[in-house]
PDB file of C-alpha atoms in Angstrom:
ATOM      1  CA  MET V   1    -140.439 -70.481 -48.086  1.00 90.00           C
ATOM      2  CA  GLU V   2    -141.287 -69.017 -51.430  1.00 93.00           C
ATOM      3  CA  TYR V   3    -139.277 -68.767 -54.657  1.00 93.00           C
ATOM      4  CA  THR V   4    -139.578 -66.662 -57.661  1.00 94.00           C
ATOM      5  CA  VAL V   5    -138.749 -67.997 -61.167  1.00 95.00           C
ATOM      6  CA  ASN V   6    -135.454 -66.121 -60.888  1.00 93.00           C
ATOM      7  CA  MET V   7    -134.505 -67.817 -57.711  1.00 94.00           C
ATOM      8  CA  ILE V   8    -135.535 -71.179 -58.772  1.00 93.00           C
ATOM      9  CA  SER V   9    -133.430 -70.487 -62.104  1.00 93.00           C
ATOM     10  CA  LYS V  10    -130.178 -69.571 -59.970  1.00 93.00           C
ATOM     11  CA  ILE V  11    -130.689 -72.752 -57.588  1.00 93.00           C
ATOM     12  CA  SER V  12    -131.256 -75.343 -60.134  1.00 93.00           C
ATOM     13  CA  GLY V  13    -129.500 -73.893 -63.376  1.00 93.00           C
ATOM     14  CA  VAL V  14    -132.741 -74.069 -65.393  1.00 93.00           C
ATOM     15  CA  SER V  15    -133.458 -71.133 -67.264  1.00 93.00           C
ATOM     16  CA  ALA V  16    -136.428 -68.569 -66.401  1.00 93.00           C
ATOM     17  CA  ARG V  17    -137.731 -69.060 -69.905  1.00 94.00           C
ATOM     18  CA  THR V  18    -137.932 -72.821 -69.603  1.00 95.00           C
ATOM     19  CA  LEU V  19    -139.645 -72.630 -66.234  1.00 95.00           C
ATOM     20  CA  ARG V  20    -142.185 -70.474 -67.668  1.00 94.00           C
ATOM     21  CA  TYR V  21    -142.764 -72.916 -70.434  1.00 95.00           C
ATOM     22  CA  TYR V  22    -143.152 -75.871 -68.065  1.00 96.00           C
ATOM     23  CA  ASP V  23    -145.827 -73.806 -66.474  1.00 95.00           C
ATOM     24  CA  GLU V  24    -147.523 -73.408 -69.853  1.00 95.00           C
ATOM     25  CA  ILE V  25    -147.652 -77.002 -70.846  1.00 94.00           C
ATOM     26  CA  GLY V  26    -148.773 -78.035 -67.376  1.00 94.00           C
ATOM     27  CA  LEU V  27    -145.531 -79.899 -66.454  1.00 95.00           C
ATOM     28  CA  LEU V  28    -144.300 -77.718 -63.370  1.00 95.00           C
ATOM     29  CA  LYS V  29    -147.014 -75.251 -62.110  1.00 95.00           C
ATOM     30  CA  PRO V  30    -146.161 -72.733 -59.578  1.00 95.00           C
ATOM     31  CA  MET V  31    -147.535 -73.053 -55.885  1.00 95.00           C
ATOM     32  CA  ARG V  32    -149.410 -69.847 -56.650  1.00 95.00           C
ATOM     33  CA  VAL V  33    -149.344 -66.567 -58.700  1.00 94.00           C
ATOM     34  CA  ALA V  34    -149.002 -63.222 -56.671  1.00 92.00           C
ATOM     35  CA  ALA V  35    -151.053 -60.352 -57.291  1.00 91.00           C
ATOM     36  CA  SER V  36    -148.099 -58.756 -59.053  1.00 90.00           C
ATOM     37  CA  GLY V  37    -148.117 -61.586 -61.577  1.00 90.00           C
ATOM     38  CA  TYR V  38    -145.182 -63.233 -60.329  1.00 91.00           C
ATOM     39  CA  ARG V  39    -144.939 -67.103 -60.210  1.00 94.00           C
ATOM     40  CA  LEU V  40    -144.073 -68.405 -56.737  1.00 95.00           C
ATOM     41  CA  TYR V  41    -142.891 -71.807 -55.945  1.00 95.00           C
ATOM     42  CA  GLY V  42    -142.731 -73.993 -52.809  1.00 94.00           C
ATOM     43  CA  GLN V  43    -140.565 -76.888 -51.748  1.00 94.00           C
ATOM     44  CA  ARG V  44    -142.852 -79.354 -53.354  1.00 93.00           C
ATOM     45  CA  GLU V  45    -142.373 -77.667 -56.755  1.00 95.00           C
ATOM     46  CA  LEU V  46    -138.634 -77.765 -56.177  1.00 94.00           C
ATOM     47  CA  ASP V  47    -138.697 -81.485 -55.487  1.00 93.00           C
ATOM     48  CA  THR V  48    -140.626 -82.038 -58.686  1.00 93.00           C
ATOM     49  CA  LEU V  49    -138.460 -79.978 -60.658  1.00 95.00           C
ATOM     50  CA  GLN V  50    -135.468 -82.227 -59.439  1.00 94.00           C
ATOM     51  CA  GLN V  51    -137.574 -85.214 -60.741  1.00 92.00           C
ATOM     52  CA  ILE V  52    -138.024 -83.637 -64.001  1.00 93.00           C
ATOM     53  CA  LEU V  53    -134.278 -83.110 -64.435  1.00 93.00           C
ATOM     54  CA  PHE V  54    -133.437 -86.644 -63.557  1.00 89.00           C
ATOM     55  CA  TYR V  55    -136.082 -87.764 -66.294  1.00 88.00           C
ATOM     56  CA  ARG V  56    -134.461 -85.353 -68.869  1.00 89.00           C
ATOM     57  CA  GLU V  57    -131.144 -86.901 -68.048  1.00 85.00           C
ATOM     58  CA  LEU V  58    -132.554 -90.348 -68.868  1.00 81.00           C
ATOM     59  CA  ASP V  59    -133.882 -88.965 -72.306  1.00 79.00           C
ATOM     60  CA  PHE V  60    -137.433 -88.810 -71.473  1.00 84.00           C
ATOM     61  CA  SER V  61    -139.834 -86.613 -73.600  1.00 86.00           C
ATOM     62  CA  LEU V  62    -141.726 -83.872 -71.967  1.00 90.00           C
ATOM     63  CA  ASP V  63    -144.992 -85.311 -72.504  1.00 88.00           C
ATOM     64  CA  GLY V  64    -143.625 -88.620 -71.051  1.00 85.00           C
ATOM     65  CA  ILE V  65    -142.551 -86.991 -67.814  1.00 90.00           C
ATOM     66  CA  LYS V  66    -145.772 -85.176 -67.522  1.00 91.00           C
ATOM     67  CA  CYS V  67    -147.697 -88.586 -67.864  1.00 87.00           C
ATOM     68  CA  ILE V  68    -145.372 -90.014 -65.149  1.00 87.00           C
ATOM     69  CA  LEU V  69    -145.757 -87.311 -62.598  1.00 89.00           C
ATOM     70  CA  LEU V  70    -149.528 -86.827 -63.083  1.00 87.00           C
ATOM     71  CA  ALA V  71    -150.166 -90.831 -62.631  1.00 85.00           C
ATOM     72  CA  THR V  72    -152.447 -91.466 -59.661  1.00 84.00           C
ATOM     73  CA  ASP V  73    -149.931 -94.184 -58.480  1.00 83.00           C
ATOM     74  CA  PHE V  74    -146.870 -92.051 -58.851  1.00 84.00           C
ATOM     75  CA  ASP V  75    -144.418 -92.672 -55.999  1.00 86.00           C
ATOM     76  CA  ARG V  76    -141.412 -90.440 -55.722  1.00 83.00           C
ATOM     77  CA  GLU V  77    -139.233 -92.737 -53.600  1.00 86.00           C
ATOM     78  CA  GLN V  78    -139.743 -95.618 -56.149  1.00 86.00           C
ATOM     79  CA  ALA V  79    -138.992 -93.145 -59.040  1.00 83.00           C
ATOM     80  CA  PHE V  80    -135.646 -92.314 -57.302  1.00 84.00           C
ATOM     81  CA  HIS V  81    -134.726 -96.081 -56.960  1.00 85.00           C
ATOM     82  CA  ARG V  82    -135.539 -96.568 -60.748  1.00 82.00           C
ATOM     83  CA  HIS V  83    -133.481 -93.461 -61.486  1.00 82.00           C
ATOM     84  CA  LEU V  84    -130.524 -94.747 -59.600  1.00 84.00           C
ATOM     85  CA  ALA V  85    -130.829 -98.067 -61.380  1.00 81.00           C
ATOM     86  CA  GLN V  86    -131.149 -96.299 -64.688  1.00 77.00           C
ATOM     87  CA  LEU V  87    -128.265 -94.012 -64.214  1.00 82.00           C
ATOM     88  CA  SER V  88    -125.964 -96.728 -62.959  1.00 82.00           C
ATOM     89  CA  GLU V  89    -126.653 -98.500 -66.276  1.00 75.00           C
ATOM     90  CA  LYS V  90    -125.938 -95.269 -68.060  1.00 78.00           C
ATOM     91  CA  ARG V  91    -122.759 -94.943 -66.202  1.00 83.00           C
ATOM     92  CA  GLU V  92    -121.852 -98.583 -67.003  1.00 75.00           C
ATOM     93  CA  ARG V  93    -122.384 -98.014 -70.633  1.00 72.00           C
ATOM     94  CA  ILE V  94    -120.158 -94.715 -70.474  1.00 80.00           C
ATOM     95  CA  ASP V  95    -117.462 -96.926 -68.724  1.00 80.00           C
ATOM     96  CA  ILE V  96    -117.591 -99.543 -71.507  1.00 74.00           C
ATOM     97  CA  LEU V  97    -117.013 -96.724 -74.229  1.00 75.00           C
ATOM     98  CA  ILE V  98    -114.292 -95.132 -72.554  1.00 83.00           C
ATOM     99  CA  ASP V  99    -112.499 -98.491 -71.962  1.00 78.00           C
ATOM    100  CA  ASN V 100    -113.359 -99.087 -75.765  1.00 75.00           C
ATOM    101  CA  ILE V 101    -111.775 -95.813 -76.839  1.00 79.00           C
ATOM    102  CA  THR V 102    -108.747 -96.490 -74.509  1.00 83.00           C
ATOM    103  CA  LYS V 103    -108.086 -99.926 -75.789  1.00 76.00           C
ATOM    104  CA  SER V 104    -108.451 -98.528 -79.535  1.00 78.00           C
ATOM    105  CA  ILE V 105    -105.806 -95.858 -78.635  1.00 85.00           C
ATOM    106  CA  SER V 106    -103.578 -98.659 -77.489  1.00 83.00           C
ATOM    107  CA  ALA V 107    -104.123-100.913 -80.360  1.00 76.00           C
ATOM    108  CA  MET V 108    -103.331 -98.036 -82.752  1.00 81.00           C
ATOM    109  CA  LYS V 109    -100.127 -97.641 -81.113  1.00 85.00           C
ATOM    110  CA  GLY V 110     -99.555-101.417 -81.428  1.00 82.00           C
ATOM    111  CA  ASP V 111     -99.499-102.023 -77.718  1.00 83.00           C
ATOM    112  CA  ILE V 112    -102.337-104.444 -77.668  1.00 75.00           C
ATOM    113  CA  THR V 113    -104.460-106.417 -80.244  1.00 75.00           C
ATOM    114  CA  MET V 114    -108.362-105.679 -80.405  1.00 66.00           C
ATOM    115  CA  SER V 115    -110.956-107.921 -81.707  1.00 62.00           C
ATOM    116  CA  ASN V 116    -113.574-106.764 -83.868  1.00 57.00           C
ATOM    117  CA  ASN V 117    -116.170-108.073 -81.122  1.00 61.00           C
ATOM    118  CA  GLU V 118    -114.378-105.760 -78.654  1.00 62.00           C
ATOM    119  CA  LYS V 119    -114.485-102.708 -80.895  1.00 58.00           C
ATOM    120  CA  PHE V 120    -118.276-102.698 -81.092  1.00 59.00           C
ATOM    121  CA  GLU V 121    -118.984-103.935 -77.683  1.00 62.00           C
ATOM    122  CA  GLY V 122    -119.984-100.626 -76.123  1.00 59.00           C
ATOM    123  CA  PHE V 123    -122.193 -99.703 -79.191  1.00 61.00           C
ATOM    124  CA  LYS V 124    -124.145-102.955 -78.956  1.00 63.00           C
ATOM    125  CA  GLN V 125    -124.860-102.402 -75.187  1.00 66.00           C
ATOM    126  CA  THR V 126    -126.113 -98.936 -76.140  1.00 66.00           C
ATOM    127  CA  LEU V 127    -128.542-100.281 -78.963  1.00 69.00           C
ATOM    128  CA  VAL V 128    -129.724-102.840 -76.391  1.00 67.00           C
ATOM    129  CA  ASP V 129    -130.459-100.316 -73.835  1.00 68.00           C
ATOM    130  CA  GLU V 130    -132.199 -98.021 -76.143  1.00 67.00           C
ATOM    131  CA  ASN V 131    -134.310-100.783 -77.621  1.00 66.00           C
ATOM    132  CA  GLU V 132    -135.248-101.734 -74.007  1.00 70.00           C
ATOM    133  CA  GLN V 133    -136.246 -98.358 -73.133  1.00 68.00           C
ATOM    134  CA  LYS V 134    -138.292 -98.020 -76.277  1.00 65.00           C
ATOM    135  CA  TYR V 135    -139.845-101.367 -76.650  1.00 63.00           C
ATOM    136  CA  GLY V 136    -138.834-103.387 -73.493  1.00 68.00           C
ATOM    137  CA  ASN V 137    -142.136-103.214 -71.523  1.00 71.00           C
ATOM    138  CA  GLU V 138    -144.223-104.552 -74.352  1.00 67.00           C
ATOM    139  CA  ILE V 139    -141.698-107.252 -75.602  1.00 67.00           C
ATOM    140  CA  ARG V 140    -141.300-108.455 -71.890  1.00 74.00           C
ATOM    141  CA  SER V 141    -145.111-108.464 -71.176  1.00 71.00           C
ATOM    142  CA  LYS V 142    -145.995-110.325 -74.374  1.00 68.00           C
ATOM    143  CA  TYR V 143    -143.092-112.811 -74.444  1.00 65.00           C
ATOM    144  CA  GLY V 144    -141.730-112.818 -70.893  1.00 71.00           C
ATOM    145  CA  ASP V 145    -138.324-111.912 -69.435  1.00 75.00           C
ATOM    146  CA  ALA V 146    -136.501-115.072 -70.594  1.00 73.00           C
ATOM    147  CA  VAL V 147    -137.224-114.452 -74.358  1.00 68.00           C
ATOM    148  CA  ALA V 148    -136.260-110.726 -73.863  1.00 71.00           C
ATOM    149  CA  ASP V 149    -132.812-111.683 -72.022  1.00 68.00           C
ATOM    150  CA  ALA V 150    -132.143-114.299 -74.516  1.00 68.00           C
ATOM    151  CA  SER V 151    -132.759-111.985 -77.547  1.00 70.00           C
ATOM    152  CA  ASN V 152    -130.391-109.312 -75.900  1.00 69.00           C
ATOM    153  CA  ALA V 153    -127.768-111.791 -74.971  1.00 69.00           C
ATOM    154  CA  ASN V 154    -127.616-113.028 -78.632  1.00 69.00           C
ATOM    155  CA  PHE V 155    -127.430-109.539 -80.035  1.00 72.00           C
ATOM    156  CA  LYS V 156    -124.417-108.731 -77.763  1.00 70.00           C
ATOM    157  CA  GLY V 157    -122.652-111.644 -78.710  1.00 71.00           C
ATOM    158  CA  LEU V 158    -122.992-111.059 -82.755  1.00 73.00           C
ATOM    159  CA  THR V 159    -119.879-110.726 -84.629  1.00 76.00           C
ATOM    160  CA  GLN V 160    -119.542-107.586 -86.947  1.00 73.00           C
ATOM    161  CA  ALA V 161    -120.076-109.991 -89.948  1.00 80.00           C
ATOM    162  CA  GLN V 162    -123.480-111.406 -88.401  1.00 83.00           C
ATOM    163  CA  TYR V 163    -124.505-107.773 -87.496  1.00 81.00           C
ATOM    164  CA  ASN V 164    -123.717-106.636 -90.981  1.00 84.00           C
ATOM    165  CA  GLU V 165    -125.828-109.726 -92.470  1.00 90.00           C
ATOM    166  CA  GLY V 166    -128.638-108.613 -90.292  1.00 88.00           C
ATOM    167  CA  GLU V 167    -128.618-104.974 -91.891  1.00 88.00           C
ATOM    168  CA  ARG V 168    -128.474-106.675 -95.310  1.00 93.00           C
ATOM    169  CA  LEU V 169    -131.587-108.758 -94.554  1.00 95.00           C
ATOM    170  CA  ARG V 170    -133.589-105.790 -93.176  1.00 92.00           C
ATOM    171  CA  ILE V 171    -132.892-103.489 -96.055  1.00 94.00           C
ATOM    172  CA  ALA V 172    -133.762-106.618 -98.476  1.00 95.00           C
ATOM    173  CA  TYR V 173    -137.093-107.256 -96.852  1.00 95.00           C
ATOM    174  CA  GLU V 174    -138.069-103.730 -96.513  1.00 94.00           C
ATOM    175  CA  GLU V 175    -137.464-103.337-100.327  1.00 94.00           C
ATOM    176  CA  LYS V 176    -139.298-106.512-101.201  1.00 95.00           C
ATOM    177  CA  LEU V 177    -142.281-105.467 -98.780  1.00 96.00           C
ATOM    178  CA  LYS V 178    -142.610-101.959-100.432  1.00 94.00           C
ATOM    179  CA  ALA V 179    -142.739-103.418-103.994  1.00 94.00           C
ATOM    180  CA  ALA V 180    -145.230-106.059-102.844  1.00 95.00           C
ATOM    181  CA  PHE V 181    -147.364-103.326-101.300  1.00 95.00           C
ATOM    182  CA  MET V 182    -147.668-101.730-104.608  1.00 92.00           C
ATOM    183  CA  ALA V 183    -149.173-104.677-105.889  1.00 90.00           C
ATOM    184  CA  ASP V 184    -151.633-104.950-103.025  1.00 92.00           C
ATOM    185  CA  ASP V 185    -151.777-108.534-102.388  1.00 95.00           C
ATOM    186  CA  PRO V 186    -150.392-109.827 -99.201  1.00 96.00           C
ATOM    187  CA  ALA V 187    -150.538-113.395-100.486  1.00 96.00           C
ATOM    188  CA  SER V 188    -148.488-112.588-103.633  1.00 96.00           C
ATOM    189  CA  GLU V 189    -145.073-114.277-104.061  1.00 96.00           C
ATOM    190  CA  LEU V 190    -143.507-110.779-103.694  1.00 95.00           C
ATOM    191  CA  ALA V 191    -145.051-110.434-100.300  1.00 96.00           C
ATOM    192  CA  GLN V 192    -144.164-113.773 -99.205  1.00 97.00           C
ATOM    193  CA  GLN V 193    -140.715-113.559-100.131  1.00 96.00           C
ATOM    194  CA  ALA V 194    -140.540-110.252 -98.073  1.00 97.00           C
ATOM    195  CA  CYS V 195    -141.736-112.289 -95.083  1.00 97.00           C
ATOM    196  CA  ASP V 196    -139.373-115.062 -95.661  1.00 96.00           C
ATOM    197  CA  LEU V 197    -136.577-112.427 -95.510  1.00 96.00           C
ATOM    198  CA  HIS V 198    -138.009-111.010 -92.329  1.00 96.00           C
ATOM    199  CA  ARG V 199    -137.914-114.517 -90.793  1.00 96.00           C
ATOM    200  CA  GLN V 200    -134.261-114.642 -91.905  1.00 95.00           C
ATOM    201  CA  TRP V 201    -133.541-111.269 -90.111  1.00 92.00           C
ATOM    202  CA  LEU V 202    -135.442-112.312 -86.979  1.00 91.00           C
ATOM    203  CA  LEU V 203    -133.222-115.479 -86.958  1.00 90.00           C
ATOM    204  CA  VAL V 204    -130.117-113.310 -86.819  1.00 88.00           C
ATOM    205  CA  PHE V 205    -131.218-111.577 -83.512  1.00 82.00           C
ATOM    206  CA  TYR V 206    -133.370-114.537 -82.102  1.00 81.00           C
ATOM    207  CA  PRO V 207    -132.195-117.936 -83.325  1.00 78.00           C
ATOM    208  CA  LYS V 208    -135.197-119.559 -81.101  1.00 80.00           C
ATOM    209  CA  TYR V 209    -137.720-118.201 -83.888  1.00 84.00           C
ATOM    210  CA  ASN V 210    -141.068-119.887 -84.122  1.00 89.00           C
ATOM    211  CA  LYS V 211    -144.332-118.751 -85.907  1.00 93.00           C
ATOM    212  CA  GLU V 212    -146.103-117.882 -82.851  1.00 90.00           C
ATOM    213  CA  TYR V 213    -143.444-115.379 -82.094  1.00 87.00           C
ATOM    214  CA  HIS V 214    -143.374-114.063 -85.765  1.00 94.00           C
ATOM    215  CA  LYS V 215    -147.273-113.687 -85.615  1.00 94.00           C
ATOM    216  CA  GLY V 216    -146.999-111.897 -82.294  1.00 90.00           C
ATOM    217  CA  LEU V 217    -144.695-109.328 -83.825  1.00 89.00           C
ATOM    218  CA  ALA V 218    -147.157-108.874 -86.532  1.00 94.00           C
ATOM    219  CA  GLU V 219    -149.731-108.003 -84.116  1.00 93.00           C
ATOM    220  CA  MET V 220    -147.536-105.465 -82.707  1.00 88.00           C
ATOM    221  CA  TYR V 221    -146.707-103.834 -85.931  1.00 91.00           C
ATOM    222  CA  VAL V 222    -150.414-102.584 -86.351  1.00 92.00           C
ATOM    223  CA  ALA V 223    -151.378-102.471 -82.420  1.00 88.00           C
ATOM    224  CA  ASP V 224    -148.490-100.364 -81.199  1.00 83.00           C
ATOM    225  CA  GLU V 225    -147.686 -96.886 -82.849  1.00 85.00           C
ATOM    226  CA  ARG V 226    -143.819 -97.105 -82.389  1.00 81.00           C
ATOM    227  CA  PHE V 227    -143.588-100.531 -84.130  1.00 83.00           C
ATOM    228  CA  LYS V 228    -146.258 -99.310 -86.812  1.00 90.00           C
ATOM    229  CA  ALA V 229    -144.224 -96.337 -87.459  1.00 88.00           C
ATOM    230  CA  ASN V 230    -141.304 -98.323 -88.875  1.00 86.00           C
ATOM    231  CA  TYR V 231    -143.642 -99.773 -91.749  1.00 91.00           C
ATOM    232  CA  GLU V 232    -145.711 -96.664 -92.244  1.00 91.00           C
ATOM    233  CA  LYS V 233    -142.647 -94.760 -93.217  1.00 90.00           C
ATOM    234  CA  LEU V 234    -142.366 -97.198 -96.265  1.00 90.00           C
ATOM    235  CA  ALA V 235    -145.915 -96.463 -97.344  1.00 91.00           C
ATOM    236  CA  PRO V 236    -149.079 -95.400 -95.568  1.00 93.00           C
ATOM    237  CA  GLY V 237    -151.063 -98.617 -94.794  1.00 94.00           C
ATOM    238  CA  CYS V 238    -148.017-100.908 -95.176  1.00 95.00           C
ATOM    239  CA  ALA V 239    -147.998-102.013 -91.550  1.00 94.00           C
ATOM    240  CA  ALA V 240    -151.358-103.614 -91.905  1.00 95.00           C
ATOM    241  CA  PHE V 241    -150.386-104.984 -95.287  1.00 97.00           C
ATOM    242  CA  PHE V 242    -147.265-106.697 -93.608  1.00 97.00           C
ATOM    243  CA  HIS V 243    -149.210-107.931 -90.632  1.00 97.00           C
ATOM    244  CA  ASP V 244    -151.530-109.788 -93.128  1.00 97.00           C
ATOM    245  CA  ALA V 245    -148.728-111.127 -95.314  1.00 97.00           C
ATOM    246  CA  ILE V 246    -146.949-112.631 -92.160  1.00 97.00           C
ATOM    247  CA  ASN V 247    -150.122-114.088 -90.940  1.00 97.00           C
ATOM    248  CA  ILE V 248    -150.326-115.797 -94.301  1.00 97.00           C
ATOM    249  CA  TYR V 249    -146.805-116.777 -94.368  1.00 97.00           C
ATOM    250  CA  CYS V 250    -146.951-118.480 -90.939  1.00 96.00           C
ATOM    251  CA  ASP V 251    -150.242-120.128 -91.764  1.00 92.00           C
TER     252      ASP V 251
END
C-alpha cells in the first residue's frame, strides 16, 4: 500500500510540513513521487518514521538521526533494543523526580524530614545521564568503564556543599584561564594557577585523579569539538592554550 503525506500525517501525528522538511534534508525520502507531484510512501518509510520519532523522543538531533539511519551497519532490531534501554532509563529518571516532588510536598507539610541529598537526587541522575549521552562513548573508550562508572557514582554521592564547591572551582579556574590567555604564556604563574584550580575541580568529581588522566582530558579539549567548545567560548584559541598549560603543569 502507498501513503500520501496527508495519510502519513494522520497515522503518525507528524505534520505534513515536517514530513516535507524531512524529505528536503534527506532524512525521510518518499518511496516515489507520482506524476502529479505527490510524495508517496510505503511500509518501509513508515517504519523509518517510527524510528525517527523514537530518536527524537530521546533528544537526538536531526543530523545525528540521519547519520545513524544512513550508516551501513545500521540494524533496526538492535536500535529498538537500545531505544528500550534508553527509554527505561528515562522513565526511571522521571520516577525519581516524581518521588522527589512527592517527598518535597510531604516535607513542606511537616509529614517527613527530607535530607539535602534527597532533594537533589533526581537532578544529579539527570546530569549524569546527559553527560553520558554527550561524552560517554569518548570517556569510556579512552579510560574504560570502571573509571566512568566510578566518576558517575562519586558525582551522585556528592553533598550539595561539595557540588557548590565544584561550581566555585570551575568559575575560578575559568576566570584565571581567561586572564592567563590574554598574557599568551601557558607556562606563566597565572596559567599554572588555572591548571591547579582545574585539578582541584577534577578532584571533586573524580577523587582518583592522576596526571595521565589530566593530560588525557587536555588532549580531548583540542581533539573533540564538543569539549573544545567549552573553552573556545572563553576566547578563540583558548582550548589549545589550556591544553599546553595543562601539559606543562603535569610535567
